[in-house]
Every structure is written in C-alpha cells, then in structure tokens.
PDB file of C-alpha atoms in Angstrom:
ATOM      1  CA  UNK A   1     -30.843  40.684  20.200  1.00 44.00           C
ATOM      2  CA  UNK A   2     -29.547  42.227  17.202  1.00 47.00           C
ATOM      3  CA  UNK A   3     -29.153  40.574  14.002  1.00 47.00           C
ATOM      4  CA  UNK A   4     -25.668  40.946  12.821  1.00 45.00           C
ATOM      5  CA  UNK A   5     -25.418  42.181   8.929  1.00 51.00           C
ATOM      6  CA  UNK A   6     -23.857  39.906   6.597  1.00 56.00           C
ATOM      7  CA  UNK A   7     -20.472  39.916   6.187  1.00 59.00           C
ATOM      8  CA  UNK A   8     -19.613  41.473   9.892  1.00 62.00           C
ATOM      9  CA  UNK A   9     -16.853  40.558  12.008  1.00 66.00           C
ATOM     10  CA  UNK A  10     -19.013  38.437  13.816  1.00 68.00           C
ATOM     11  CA  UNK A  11     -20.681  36.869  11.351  1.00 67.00           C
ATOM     12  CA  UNK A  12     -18.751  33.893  10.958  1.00 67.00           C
ATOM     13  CA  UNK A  13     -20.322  32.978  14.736  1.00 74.00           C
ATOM     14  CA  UNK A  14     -23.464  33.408  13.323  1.00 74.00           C
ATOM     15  CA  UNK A  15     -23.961  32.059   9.800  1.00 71.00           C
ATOM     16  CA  UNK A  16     -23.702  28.941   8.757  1.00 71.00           C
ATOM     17  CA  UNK A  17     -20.239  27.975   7.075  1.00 71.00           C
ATOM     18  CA  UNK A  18     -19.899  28.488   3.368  1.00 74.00           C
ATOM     19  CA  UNK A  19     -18.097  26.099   1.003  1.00 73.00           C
ATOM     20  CA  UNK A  20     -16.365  28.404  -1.297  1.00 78.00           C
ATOM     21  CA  UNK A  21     -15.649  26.137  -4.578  1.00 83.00           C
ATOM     22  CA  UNK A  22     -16.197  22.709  -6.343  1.00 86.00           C
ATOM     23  CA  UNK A  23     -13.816  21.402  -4.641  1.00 87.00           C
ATOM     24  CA  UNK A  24     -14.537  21.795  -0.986  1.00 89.00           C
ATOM     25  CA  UNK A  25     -18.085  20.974  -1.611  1.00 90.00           C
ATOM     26  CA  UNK A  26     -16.489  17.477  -3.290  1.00 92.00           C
ATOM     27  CA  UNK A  27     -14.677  16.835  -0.255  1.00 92.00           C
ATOM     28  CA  UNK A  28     -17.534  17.193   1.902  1.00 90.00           C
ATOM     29  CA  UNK A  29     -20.201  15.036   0.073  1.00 93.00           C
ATOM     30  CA  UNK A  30     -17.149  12.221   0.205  1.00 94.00           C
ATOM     31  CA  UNK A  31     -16.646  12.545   3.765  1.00 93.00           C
ATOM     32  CA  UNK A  32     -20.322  11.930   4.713  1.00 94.00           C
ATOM     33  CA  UNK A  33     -20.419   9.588   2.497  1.00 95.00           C
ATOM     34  CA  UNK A  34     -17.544   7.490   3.635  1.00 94.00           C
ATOM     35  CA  UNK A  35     -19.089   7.994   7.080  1.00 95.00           C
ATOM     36  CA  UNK A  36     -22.319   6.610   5.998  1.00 95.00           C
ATOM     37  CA  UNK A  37     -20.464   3.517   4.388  1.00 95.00           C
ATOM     38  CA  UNK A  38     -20.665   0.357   6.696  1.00 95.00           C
ATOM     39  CA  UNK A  39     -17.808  -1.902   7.254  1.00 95.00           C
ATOM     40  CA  UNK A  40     -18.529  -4.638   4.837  1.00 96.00           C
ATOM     41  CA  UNK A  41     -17.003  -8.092   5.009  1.00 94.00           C
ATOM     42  CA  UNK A  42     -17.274  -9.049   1.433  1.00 96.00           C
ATOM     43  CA  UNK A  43     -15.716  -6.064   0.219  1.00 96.00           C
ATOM     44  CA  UNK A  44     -11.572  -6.391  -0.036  1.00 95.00           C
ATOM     45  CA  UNK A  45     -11.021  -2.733   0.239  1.00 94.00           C
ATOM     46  CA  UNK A  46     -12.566  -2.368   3.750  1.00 94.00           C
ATOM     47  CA  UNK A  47     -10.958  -6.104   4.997  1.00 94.00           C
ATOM     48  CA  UNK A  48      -7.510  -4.210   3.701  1.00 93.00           C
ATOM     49  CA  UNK A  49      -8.045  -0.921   5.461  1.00 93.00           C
ATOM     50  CA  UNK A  50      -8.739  -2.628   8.352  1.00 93.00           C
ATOM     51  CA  UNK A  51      -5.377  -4.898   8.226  1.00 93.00           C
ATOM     52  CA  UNK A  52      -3.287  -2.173   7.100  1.00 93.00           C
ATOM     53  CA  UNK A  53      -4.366  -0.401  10.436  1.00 92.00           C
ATOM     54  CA  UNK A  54      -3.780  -3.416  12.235  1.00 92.00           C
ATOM     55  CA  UNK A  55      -0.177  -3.840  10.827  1.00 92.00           C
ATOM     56  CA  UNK A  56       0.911  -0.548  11.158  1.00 92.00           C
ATOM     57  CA  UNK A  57      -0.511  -0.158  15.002  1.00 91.00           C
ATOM     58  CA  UNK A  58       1.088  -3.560  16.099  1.00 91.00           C
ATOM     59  CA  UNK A  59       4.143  -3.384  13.556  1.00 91.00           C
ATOM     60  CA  UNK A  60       3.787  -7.343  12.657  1.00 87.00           C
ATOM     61  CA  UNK A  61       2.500  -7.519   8.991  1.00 85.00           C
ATOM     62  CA  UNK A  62       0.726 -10.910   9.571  1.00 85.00           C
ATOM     63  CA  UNK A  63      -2.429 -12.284   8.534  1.00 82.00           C
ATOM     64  CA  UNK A  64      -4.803 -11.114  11.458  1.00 86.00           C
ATOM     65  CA  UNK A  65      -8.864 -12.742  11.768  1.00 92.00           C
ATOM     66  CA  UNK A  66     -11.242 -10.570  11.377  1.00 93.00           C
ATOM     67  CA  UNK A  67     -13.197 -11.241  14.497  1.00 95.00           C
ATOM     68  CA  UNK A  68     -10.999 -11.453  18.133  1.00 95.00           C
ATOM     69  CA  UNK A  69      -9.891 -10.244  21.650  1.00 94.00           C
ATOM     70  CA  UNK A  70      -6.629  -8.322  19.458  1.00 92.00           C
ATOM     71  CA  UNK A  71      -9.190  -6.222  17.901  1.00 94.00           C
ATOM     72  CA  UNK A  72      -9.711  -5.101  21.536  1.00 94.00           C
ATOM     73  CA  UNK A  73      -5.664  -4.573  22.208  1.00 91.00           C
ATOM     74  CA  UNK A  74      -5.736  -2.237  19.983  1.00 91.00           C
ATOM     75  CA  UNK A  75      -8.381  -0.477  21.524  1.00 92.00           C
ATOM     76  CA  UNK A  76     -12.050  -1.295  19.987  1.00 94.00           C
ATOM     77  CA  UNK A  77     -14.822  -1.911  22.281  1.00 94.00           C
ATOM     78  CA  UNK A  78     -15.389  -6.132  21.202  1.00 95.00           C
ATOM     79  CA  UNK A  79     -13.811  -8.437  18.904  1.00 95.00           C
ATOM     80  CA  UNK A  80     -15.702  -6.920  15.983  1.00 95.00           C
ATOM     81  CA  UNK A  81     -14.523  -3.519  14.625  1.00 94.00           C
ATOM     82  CA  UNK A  82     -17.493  -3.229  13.274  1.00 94.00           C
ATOM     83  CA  UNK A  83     -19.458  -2.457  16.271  1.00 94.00           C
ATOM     84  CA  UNK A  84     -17.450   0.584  16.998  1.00 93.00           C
ATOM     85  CA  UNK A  85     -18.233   2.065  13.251  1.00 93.00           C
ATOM     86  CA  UNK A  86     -21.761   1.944  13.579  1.00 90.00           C
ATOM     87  CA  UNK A  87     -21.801   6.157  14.076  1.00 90.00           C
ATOM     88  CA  UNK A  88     -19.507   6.673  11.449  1.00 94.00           C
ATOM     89  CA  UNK A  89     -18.907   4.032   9.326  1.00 94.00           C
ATOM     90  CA  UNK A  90     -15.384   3.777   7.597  1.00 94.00           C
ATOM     91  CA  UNK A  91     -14.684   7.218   8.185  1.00 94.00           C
ATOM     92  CA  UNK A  92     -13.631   5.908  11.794  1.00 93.00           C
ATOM     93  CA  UNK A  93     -11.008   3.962  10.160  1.00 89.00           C
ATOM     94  CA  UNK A  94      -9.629   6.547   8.041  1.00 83.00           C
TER      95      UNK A  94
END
C-alpha cells in the first residue's frame, strides 16, 4: 500500500480531520465537554433542559417529577433520564 501525499484527492480518507480556525476548535472542546457533563439534580439549568424537552415533546407545559414511568413515554429506557446519559452526558439532551 501506497501512502497517499498530503493534500491528494484522497487524502481526506486518509488523514485525520483538520479544524481550520479558533472557532471550530471552540466548538469542539464545548461539545465534548457538554458530553462529558453528567445530568446533575442540584443544578437548575440541567432540571430546565430536561422540562423544556419534556414540554415541548408532550405539548403540556406542566410541572413534571423528575423521576417516573412518563420519562419512559417519551422514550428513555427507566424512570430516570439519567441512566440513558451515562455515554454522553447532556449532550444527549441537546
């Protein structure tokens, strides 16, 4: 097998991607962060995200408890959310 020189047409199936600016490299480091952040119950911004998605799924805005068998008509695995984030954290929410 050849290697293929840099900057061929077929090197974008070969070398690893490149980030091209401050920006895009941003981006990224927020995503995997997000991803590695775990659904915490004492913080308000993750029990909001996770009404707002309820709401807007079930179009009722009502309050909703955090742990129960709707959590699983809408399609998680339990009655805690938070078992089905454990790969990827809120980024599964967003």
């Amino acid at each position: 097998v050849e290697d293929v020189p840099s900057g061929g047409c077929l090197s974008c199936l070969f070398a690893p991607p490149r980030l091209d600016g401050d920006d895009l490299k941003r981006d990224r480091d927020e995503m995997f962060a997000t991803a590695k952040t775990k659904l915490d119950d004492h913080d308000e911004t993750h029990l909001r995200t996770l009404h707002t998605l309820y709401t807007r799924l079930v179009g009722v805005d009502r309050a909703m408890p955090r742990y129960g068998k709707h959590w699983e008509d809408l399609g998680f695995q339990g009655s805690d959310p938070a078992t089905d984030l454990r790969g990827c954290g809120m980024l599964g929410l967003t």
